[in-house]
Amino acid sequence: MDYKREIAKAIKIEGVSEEEIYASIAVPPKRENGEYCLPCFKFSRSLRLSPVAIADKLKAEITLPACVESVESVSGYLNFKLNRSQFAYDSLCDILGRGETFSHKKSNGKTVVLDYSSVNIAKPFHIGHLLTTAIGGSLYRIYGYLGYKAVGINHLGDWGTQFGKLISAYKRWGNPEDVKKRGVQALTELYVRFHAEAENDPALDEEGRHYFKLIESGDKDATALFTWFKEITLSEVQTIYDRLGIAFDSYAGESFYNDKMTPVIDELKAKNLLTESDGALVVNLDDCDMPPCLILKKDGASLYATRDLAAAIYRQNTYAFDKCLYVVAYQQNLHFKQVFKVLEKMGKPWADKCVHVPFGMVSLEGGALSTRKGHVVLLKDVLDTAVEKANAVIAEKNPSLADKEKVAECVGTGAIVFSALSTARIKDMVFSYDKALSFEGETAPYLQYAHARCASILEKYGKSVKPTKEDGGYLCDDETVDVLSYLARFDAVVADAAEKYEPCVLARYLLDLAQAFNRFYIDHRVITEDERTTHARVLLTSAVKNVLKNGLSLLLIQAPEKM
Ligand code: ARG
């Protein structure tokens, strides 16, 4: 059911392909202008005609497809009004035919690798990780839905001299019970203490380096401790991933590439790309107006970029990706530009399939950037606070609700995730609990509530329904057609969100759909005395419910049946 396609096929413009026409067809901002339109301005130059004349000519020549009721030429636009009854029937069949849980589209044979969340071992998982985790997790689902094979990778920050320092600190001041009990928090404190004491005692740094060498050479004791620190960190973040419904296909992080960099360095040498600079080896990027990309330090140690080169090559060899997305803060813009450029210089034909998907910074309203626990705001605390607040709202508004705890968890975490996903990625975001949790604003709870209201209408009606041609005739008023037009656009919107790497496109759409359904609901009752009307509107409600639920799920948000 692609009305846009039907319309594009019917329009014939000399020298312009159907694809181009298809891409040009838009939705008119004013509803009285119909459901679709073709702005004719862009064809003006090549056809040597005014947009008005083009629209007039096209109107005169077109043979209308069955789904279109009428076409008008208005100030350079060709406006299409759909056959509403047919449109309603087709849209409902399409949406309701998918069942309650939409399955993924047929495989398109393409693979997209998503590098996201990518936590650092023995470091707190703080609010700064919210965006990469939410955006990456959502894009993972979006691409999966569209028929891609999505590969989620948590490129762990699990290499570097800091781990030698951590071992040294642990040996000096740590105790196993405390680390077991307080996990990453205890490790972070050890690390902080190490730095404070190293200021007055340079021997500490030497000791840190010593332990790092032991990790590098695979010493049993040092490796066991390091592995333990890793497990502690991962099990802590896992509880957050579980709450957000996020999963990874691989946790191959920086240390995974230890034995995979030599071939890369050899290749760089063979291709004459390495130059010496102060004893270090770098790839000179003067010709691209970038600082050199550091490959090996003076002491022979590899760098973050070296590991990313090895990782990109490994990923292409392993997954043959059609796209490799790096969902990482914009602070790393230069890093990724350099890495991708080096891949290009190495002659990797797939270098341009690597894409940095940057995002802005998150801060809390009021600038409160410290918690009881330290200097950073832990993501866990943010989720807990939101759930606590959701609990309080439920206790006040609907104290007899079943499964209160579970609903509060969905609403609280949903509110946080939605606030991360509903603004354009690149914008810095100031986060407010009250705004995120408001039932009236543009929030997850608003959408979840709209979904639950649909559920309660359907429950009240109590019978299952199936669309018939006749139903279409009862769904032709303006408010209903608005809702239907949104429903019909779901897949296109998801595809657009994927293409732009912007889950906010989908978030915006769901808000628009819910608002359109609200307008419908203000003017019309669903369950009326007239059985035919009721039947048709119950179908509409059911389709809205399913699109909200599945759309939210692509944004990592659950929609409870009752709120
Ligand atoms: N662990 C890094 C950080 O916290 C992010 C890693 C991103 N992925 C990558 N392949 N470089 O900054």
XYZ file of C-alpha atoms and ligand atoms in Angstrom:
575
model
C 0.000 0.000 0.000
C 2.205 2.765 -1.242
C -0.048 5.591 -2.382
C 2.872 7.821 -3.041
C 4.172 5.217 -5.496
C 0.800 5.011 -7.278
C 0.771 8.771 -7.633
C 4.396 8.925 -8.775
C 3.641 6.331 -11.459
C 0.745 8.370 -12.769
C 2.726 11.605 -13.134
C 4.727 11.870 -16.350
C 7.296 14.641 -16.678
C 9.710 14.617 -19.567
C 13.280 13.943 -18.492
C 12.344 13.222 -14.864
C 12.410 9.669 -13.525
C 9.660 8.078 -11.483
C 12.098 7.864 -8.554
C 12.741 11.566 -8.677
C 9.031 12.309 -8.782
C 8.453 9.860 -5.940
C 11.070 11.600 -3.827
C 9.510 14.990 -4.568
C 5.999 14.096 -3.457
C 5.267 15.608 -0.063
C 2.480 15.978 2.447
C 0.741 19.371 2.164
C 0.971 21.375 5.371
C -2.691 22.373 5.117
C -5.171 19.592 5.181
C -7.627 21.267 2.788
C -4.982 20.746 0.123
C -5.297 17.000 0.310
C -3.093 14.178 1.476
C -0.237 14.436 -1.011
C 1.225 17.115 -3.229
C 3.887 17.620 -5.841
C 5.649 21.007 -5.661
C 6.463 21.901 -9.282
C 9.088 24.617 -8.670
C 12.103 22.415 -9.107
C 11.081 21.349 -12.626
C 10.609 24.924 -13.763
C 14.083 25.530 -15.109
C 14.472 22.352 -17.144
C 10.946 22.529 -18.580
C 11.185 26.286 -19.185
C 7.700 26.739 -17.754
C 6.387 28.459 -14.653
C 5.499 26.141 -11.748
C 1.857 27.194 -12.172
C 1.905 26.235 -15.851
C 3.545 22.903 -15.051
C 0.959 22.047 -12.397
C -1.851 23.020 -14.791
C -0.388 20.903 -17.560
C 0.148 17.869 -15.336
C -3.398 18.123 -14.027
C -4.756 18.154 -17.580
C -2.683 15.159 -18.647
C -2.834 12.830 -15.673
C -4.858 9.622 -15.535
C -5.790 9.328 -11.882
C -4.907 6.094 -10.091
C -7.777 4.344 -8.273
C -6.672 5.549 -4.847
C -6.982 9.222 -5.812
C -10.322 10.970 -5.751
C -9.317 14.335 -7.222
C -6.356 16.445 -8.228
C -6.008 20.249 -8.135
C -3.445 22.674 -9.425
C -2.892 25.381 -6.808
C -0.133 28.011 -7.084
C 2.487 25.685 -8.511
C 1.476 22.653 -6.487
C -0.315 19.601 -7.745
C -2.535 18.551 -4.834
C -4.013 15.099 -4.475
C -7.052 14.128 -2.467
C -7.305 10.467 -1.796
C -10.318 8.273 -2.140
C -10.857 8.310 1.594
C -12.874 5.193 1.976
C -10.387 3.145 -0.015
C -7.479 4.761 1.808
C -8.979 3.936 5.202
C -9.588 0.338 4.274
C -6.097 -0.149 2.811
C -4.314 1.490 5.738
C -6.194 -0.522 8.326
C -5.622 -3.783 6.473
C -1.941 -2.986 6.231
C -1.436 -2.101 9.893
C -3.761 -4.641 11.455
C -2.461 -7.352 9.134
C 0.849 -7.121 10.953
C -0.582 -8.272 14.258
C 0.230 -6.783 17.626
C 3.981 -7.136 17.307
C 5.307 -6.086 13.936
C 7.840 -8.486 12.562
C 11.021 -7.396 10.857
C 10.882 -6.716 7.124
C 12.253 -9.327 4.788
C 16.066 -9.380 4.938
C 17.646 -6.948 2.510
C 20.919 -8.847 2.724
C 22.726 -5.848 4.179
C 24.690 -5.669 7.402
C 25.075 -2.632 9.577
C 27.563 -2.647 12.432
C 26.719 -0.322 15.315
C 29.445 0.640 17.768
C 27.599 2.122 20.735
C 27.580 2.563 24.493
C 31.222 1.364 24.477
C 31.828 1.691 28.190
C 35.138 2.080 29.954
C 36.218 -0.575 32.404
C 36.390 0.448 36.059
C 34.773 3.799 35.278
C 31.300 4.838 36.354
C 28.448 4.518 33.842
C 27.201 8.052 34.007
C 24.610 10.262 32.392
C 27.086 11.082 29.624
C 26.607 7.515 28.363
C 22.857 7.925 28.075
C 22.877 9.266 24.527
C 25.215 6.742 22.925
C 23.381 3.923 24.667
C 19.881 5.130 23.794
C 20.632 6.311 20.240
C 22.709 3.240 19.413
C 20.218 0.860 21.004
C 17.350 2.466 19.136
C 19.150 2.498 15.771
C 19.988 -1.156 16.338
C 16.283 -1.960 16.584
C 15.348 0.393 13.740
C 17.815 -1.193 11.314
C 16.755 -4.657 12.417
C 13.127 -3.751 11.757
C 13.967 -2.510 8.262
C 15.488 -5.865 7.298
C 19.160 -5.196 7.948
C 21.324 -7.579 9.855
C 22.318 -5.355 12.772
C 25.484 -6.151 14.717
C 25.777 -4.319 18.030
C 29.297 -3.900 19.352
C 30.327 -2.633 22.750
C 33.863 -1.437 21.985
C 35.006 -1.639 25.593
C 37.592 0.798 26.869
C 39.650 -1.976 28.422
C 43.223 -1.104 27.596
C 45.749 1.428 28.771
C 48.270 2.191 31.501
C 45.451 3.209 33.843
C 44.745 -0.460 34.464
C 48.299 -0.958 35.730
C 47.713 1.932 38.107
C 44.453 0.431 39.253
C 46.136 -2.850 40.078
C 48.846 -1.033 41.976
C 46.224 0.909 43.947
C 44.251 -2.235 44.659
C 47.336 -4.057 45.898
C 48.188 -1.193 48.209
C 44.839 -0.140 49.610
C 42.102 -2.334 48.202
C 40.265 -5.183 49.810
C 38.285 -7.852 48.005
C 35.154 -7.609 50.187
C 34.820 -3.907 49.597
C 35.304 -4.236 45.841
C 32.794 -7.075 45.765
C 30.316 -4.992 47.679
C 30.701 -1.575 46.146
C 31.949 -2.564 42.697
C 32.929 0.183 40.262
C 32.493 2.816 42.947
C 35.249 1.184 45.028
C 37.481 0.836 41.956
C 36.984 4.477 41.023
C 37.950 5.556 44.530
C 41.105 3.469 44.387
C 42.023 5.068 41.109
C 41.392 8.565 42.432
C 43.498 7.822 45.495
C 46.315 6.547 43.306
C 46.455 9.862 41.468
C 46.333 11.891 44.643
C 49.167 9.917 46.243
C 51.239 9.748 43.068
C 51.564 13.542 43.197
C 53.904 13.194 46.164
C 55.327 9.805 45.384
C 56.608 9.356 41.833
C 57.465 5.744 42.615
C 53.766 5.005 42.292
C 53.688 5.828 38.591
C 56.630 3.517 38.078
C 54.728 0.778 39.900
C 51.651 1.420 37.772
C 53.719 1.012 34.605
C 55.195 -2.160 36.015
C 51.779 -3.697 36.560
C 50.627 -2.639 33.138
C 53.642 -4.426 31.637
C 52.567 -7.498 33.595
C 49.066 -7.301 32.079
C 50.611 -6.879 28.646
C 52.844 -9.906 29.050
C 49.934 -12.019 30.272
C 51.133 -12.429 33.869
C 48.662 -14.699 35.622
C 48.041 -12.685 38.761
C 47.750 -9.323 37.032
C 45.522 -10.741 34.314
C 43.229 -12.356 36.866
C 42.740 -9.052 38.683
C 42.178 -7.188 35.436
C 39.628 -9.779 34.308
C 37.881 -9.474 37.642
C 37.658 -5.667 37.340
C 36.213 -6.156 33.891
C 33.575 -8.589 35.111
C 32.558 -6.254 37.907
C 32.107 -3.356 35.498
C 30.221 -5.412 32.947
C 27.834 -6.934 35.443
C 26.992 -3.452 36.711
C 26.286 -2.031 33.273
C 24.389 -5.184 32.383
C 21.682 -4.309 34.913
C 21.225 -1.005 33.084
C 21.205 -2.673 29.678
C 18.551 -5.062 30.957
C 16.402 -2.207 32.166
C 16.705 -0.497 28.792
C 16.263 -3.688 26.789
C 19.640 -3.338 25.153
C 21.820 -6.171 23.936
C 25.132 -6.525 22.134
C 26.348 -9.129 19.712
C 29.959 -8.533 20.669
C 31.965 -7.055 23.505
C 35.189 -6.994 21.524
C 36.813 -3.905 22.996
C 40.194 -2.255 22.761
C 42.159 -5.135 24.302
C 40.693 -7.517 21.743
C 42.886 -5.828 19.131
C 46.190 -6.335 20.956
C 47.304 -9.005 18.520
C 45.635 -7.429 15.499
C 47.616 -4.223 15.185
C 50.955 -5.501 13.903
C 49.514 -6.408 10.487
C 47.914 -2.969 10.302
C 51.198 -1.249 11.117
C 52.986 -3.438 8.560
C 50.422 -2.504 5.950
C 50.804 1.200 6.756
C 54.571 0.804 6.377
C 54.284 -1.114 3.128
C 52.034 1.587 1.722
C 54.530 4.275 2.752
C 52.040 5.996 4.977
C 54.084 6.093 8.189
C 56.421 8.929 9.018
C 58.543 9.472 12.085
C 57.866 12.399 14.324
C 59.819 12.809 17.578
C 60.422 9.089 17.662
C 56.727 8.314 17.253
C 55.122 6.892 14.121
C 52.324 8.918 12.579
C 50.276 9.147 9.399
C 50.691 12.637 8.057
C 47.369 14.245 7.168
C 48.598 17.709 6.191
C 47.035 17.327 2.759
C 43.622 17.027 4.405
C 44.164 19.870 6.855
C 44.223 17.582 9.821
C 46.831 16.992 12.495
C 48.754 13.729 12.056
C 47.166 10.512 13.231
C 49.356 8.983 15.944
C 49.934 5.250 15.398
C 52.789 4.213 17.689
C 54.239 6.115 20.615
C 57.967 6.486 21.156
C 57.912 3.544 23.564
C 56.162 1.374 20.976
C 52.757 1.575 22.646
C 49.717 1.648 20.358
C 47.011 4.268 20.598
C 43.254 4.616 20.590
C 43.399 5.331 16.842
C 45.600 2.299 16.129
C 43.018 0.114 17.813
C 40.199 1.726 15.880
C 42.008 1.054 12.601
C 42.457 -2.596 13.548
C 38.836 -2.755 14.707
C 37.453 -1.316 11.463
C 39.456 -3.786 9.377
C 38.467 -6.674 11.623
C 34.802 -5.692 11.399
C 34.875 -5.464 7.618
C 36.577 -8.884 7.420
C 34.226 -10.465 9.926
C 30.863 -8.930 9.080
C 31.360 -7.529 5.557
C 29.371 -4.522 6.706
C 27.543 -2.201 4.344
C 27.740 0.424 7.041
C 29.662 0.785 10.255
C 28.183 3.385 12.573
C 30.092 4.874 15.494
C 27.646 6.415 17.932
C 30.116 8.545 19.858
C 30.048 12.103 21.272
C 31.014 14.970 18.977
C 34.172 15.542 21.048
C 35.625 12.689 19.019
C 34.840 14.255 15.627
C 38.496 14.718 14.771
C 39.466 11.234 15.920
C 36.997 9.579 13.574
C 37.780 11.914 10.692
C 41.418 10.928 11.047
C 40.752 7.205 11.348
C 38.445 7.178 8.322
C 40.957 9.203 6.326
C 43.772 6.781 7.151
C 41.553 3.870 6.026
C 40.960 5.741 2.790
C 44.683 6.335 2.318
C 45.242 2.633 2.908
C 43.009 2.106 -0.103
C 40.176 0.399 1.743
C 37.273 0.649 -0.692
C 34.827 0.484 2.198
C 36.318 3.447 4.094
C 33.355 5.627 3.145
C 30.978 3.129 4.730
C 32.277 4.090 8.156
C 30.135 6.837 9.623
C 30.552 8.783 12.816
C 27.137 9.476 14.345
C 27.917 12.264 16.812
C 25.722 13.677 19.546
C 25.775 16.555 22.018
C 26.153 16.762 25.753
C 23.632 16.023 28.468
C 23.417 17.975 31.653
C 20.900 18.101 34.444
C 18.656 21.099 34.953
C 20.003 23.377 37.666
C 23.536 22.297 36.845
C 23.459 19.784 39.673
C 26.308 17.685 38.445
C 27.272 15.930 41.607
C 25.475 13.258 43.551
C 26.084 11.904 47.012
C 28.285 9.335 45.421
C 30.926 11.393 43.720
C 31.451 13.865 40.984
C 29.353 12.333 38.274
C 25.668 11.639 37.893
C 25.284 7.905 37.542
C 22.828 6.709 34.937
C 21.483 4.212 37.450
C 20.620 7.034 39.867
C 18.886 8.970 37.092
C 16.772 5.940 36.179
C 16.013 5.202 39.846
C 14.959 8.778 40.524
C 12.668 8.799 37.501
C 11.095 5.489 38.522
C 10.607 6.760 42.068
C 8.844 9.851 40.741
C 6.702 7.725 38.412
C 5.764 5.597 41.414
C 4.625 8.662 43.285
C 2.451 9.793 40.357
C 0.823 6.373 40.092
C 0.220 6.236 43.845
C -1.596 9.535 43.535
C -3.503 9.055 40.285
C -4.232 5.355 40.134
C -3.499 3.679 43.473
C -5.436 0.510 42.617
C -3.391 -0.190 39.472
C -2.131 -3.750 39.187
C 1.600 -4.265 38.629
C 2.353 -0.764 39.887
C 6.086 -1.381 40.241
C 6.407 -2.674 36.728
C 4.453 0.190 35.229
C 6.522 2.710 37.185
C 9.689 1.111 35.823
C 8.378 1.401 32.219
C 7.257 4.986 32.729
C 10.367 6.132 34.571
C 12.958 4.570 32.294
C 10.827 5.377 29.242
C 10.738 9.041 30.244
C 14.523 9.208 30.445
C 15.139 7.355 27.211
C 12.536 9.359 25.328
C 14.004 12.651 26.456
C 17.342 11.447 25.082
C 15.812 10.330 21.802
C 13.358 13.109 21.089
C 15.820 15.920 20.396
C 18.083 16.131 17.399
C 21.266 14.240 18.291
C 23.709 17.038 17.912
C 21.963 19.457 20.250
C 23.261 19.730 23.777
C 20.475 18.731 26.073
C 19.499 20.019 29.484
C 17.589 17.334 31.214
C 14.698 17.930 33.603
C 12.867 15.197 35.508
C 9.643 17.152 35.672
C 9.559 17.804 31.959
C 10.519 14.227 31.079
C 7.823 12.795 33.334
C 5.004 15.173 32.482
C 1.885 13.486 31.158
C 0.940 16.566 29.185
C 4.200 17.401 27.449
C 5.960 15.762 24.541
C 7.094 12.819 26.598
C 7.127 9.055 26.861
C 4.425 9.066 29.564
C 2.194 11.059 27.212
C 2.627 8.409 24.515
C 2.314 5.536 26.949
C -0.873 7.087 28.263
C -2.271 7.477 24.739
C -1.492 3.804 24.162
C -3.110 2.731 27.428
C -6.216 4.729 26.570
C -6.522 2.854 23.272
C -6.134 -0.377 25.224
C -8.891 0.572 27.610
C -11.271 1.480 24.758
C -10.616 -1.876 23.130
C -11.116 -3.663 26.414
C -14.421 -1.919 26.919
C -15.571 -2.964 23.448
C -14.435 -6.460 24.236
C -14.741 -8.078 20.783
C -12.060 -8.590 18.189
C -12.625 -6.976 14.815
C -11.405 -7.312 11.249
C -11.557 -4.617 8.584
C -14.093 -4.918 5.782
C -14.450 -2.655 2.765
C -17.550 -1.196 4.351
C -15.559 0.129 7.334
C -13.727 2.556 5.057
C -16.948 4.471 4.472
C -17.174 5.287 8.188
C -13.682 6.701 8.416
C -13.823 9.628 5.990
C -14.012 12.707 8.223
C -11.030 15.056 8.438
C -9.837 14.066 11.901
C -9.921 10.374 11.066
C -8.120 10.839 7.762
C -5.405 12.723 9.617
C -4.889 9.778 11.927
C -4.919 7.351 9.014
C -2.348 9.385 7.086
C 0.008 9.087 10.026
C -0.582 5.363 10.298
C 0.142 4.887 6.610
C 3.462 6.662 6.970
C 4.968 4.509 9.719
C 7.430 2.509 7.624
C 8.536 5.547 5.652
C 9.237 7.395 8.893
C 11.270 4.518 10.305
C 13.279 4.399 7.070
C 13.853 8.141 7.275
C 15.040 7.857 10.888
C 17.522 5.170 9.807
C 18.779 7.157 6.872
C 19.389 10.221 9.038
C 20.591 8.185 12.048
C 18.005 10.169 13.994
C 15.592 8.310 16.257
C 14.047 11.731 16.987
C 12.340 11.564 13.586
C 10.362 8.590 14.867
C 9.823 10.204 18.280
C 8.359 13.303 16.618
C 6.117 11.149 14.435
C 4.711 9.234 17.405
C 3.886 12.492 19.154
C 2.145 13.739 16.006
C 0.186 10.513 15.711
C -0.882 10.607 19.361
C -1.903 14.251 19.027
C -3.892 13.486 15.863
C -5.655 10.669 17.682
C -6.409 12.997 20.578
C -8.012 15.493 18.219
C -10.075 12.673 16.744
C -11.059 11.586 20.230
C -12.191 15.059 21.252
C -14.621 15.194 18.325
C -15.766 11.590 18.116
C -16.675 8.824 20.450
C -15.335 5.410 19.535
C -18.041 3.332 21.127
C -21.363 4.710 19.930
C -24.939 3.465 19.549
C -24.280 2.740 15.916
C -22.638 -0.664 15.578
C -21.130 0.022 12.117
C -19.477 3.282 13.173
C -18.235 1.655 16.351
C -16.779 -1.255 14.423
C -14.817 1.074 12.130
C -13.532 3.283 14.953
C -12.512 0.325 17.052
C -10.379 -0.760 14.110
C -8.822 2.674 13.933
C -8.112 2.636 17.671
C -6.566 -0.776 17.444
C -4.268 0.303 14.591
C -3.184 3.430 16.507
C -2.455 1.301 19.546
C -0.277 -1.101 17.573
C 1.687 1.630 15.827
C 2.306 3.441 19.120
C 3.436 0.242 20.796
C 5.753 -0.845 18.010
C 7.065 2.644 17.402
C 7.868 3.047 21.079
C 9.566 -0.304 21.078
C 11.911 0.925 18.336
C 12.766 3.697 20.794
C 13.467 1.125 23.537
C 10.291 2.077 25.390
C 7.652 -0.290 26.676
C 3.975 0.513 26.554
C 1.972 -1.010 29.418
C -1.676 -1.914 28.759
C -2.818 -0.055 31.848
C -1.478 3.017 33.540
N 35.195 4.130 25.213
C 35.199 5.316 24.412
C 34.859 6.529 25.268
O 34.213 6.389 26.280
C 34.232 5.244 23.269
C 34.568 4.216 22.231
C 33.861 4.480 20.953
N 34.138 3.521 19.936
C 35.253 3.457 19.210
N 35.364 2.500 18.330
N 36.217 4.322 19.349
O 35.206 7.615 24.888
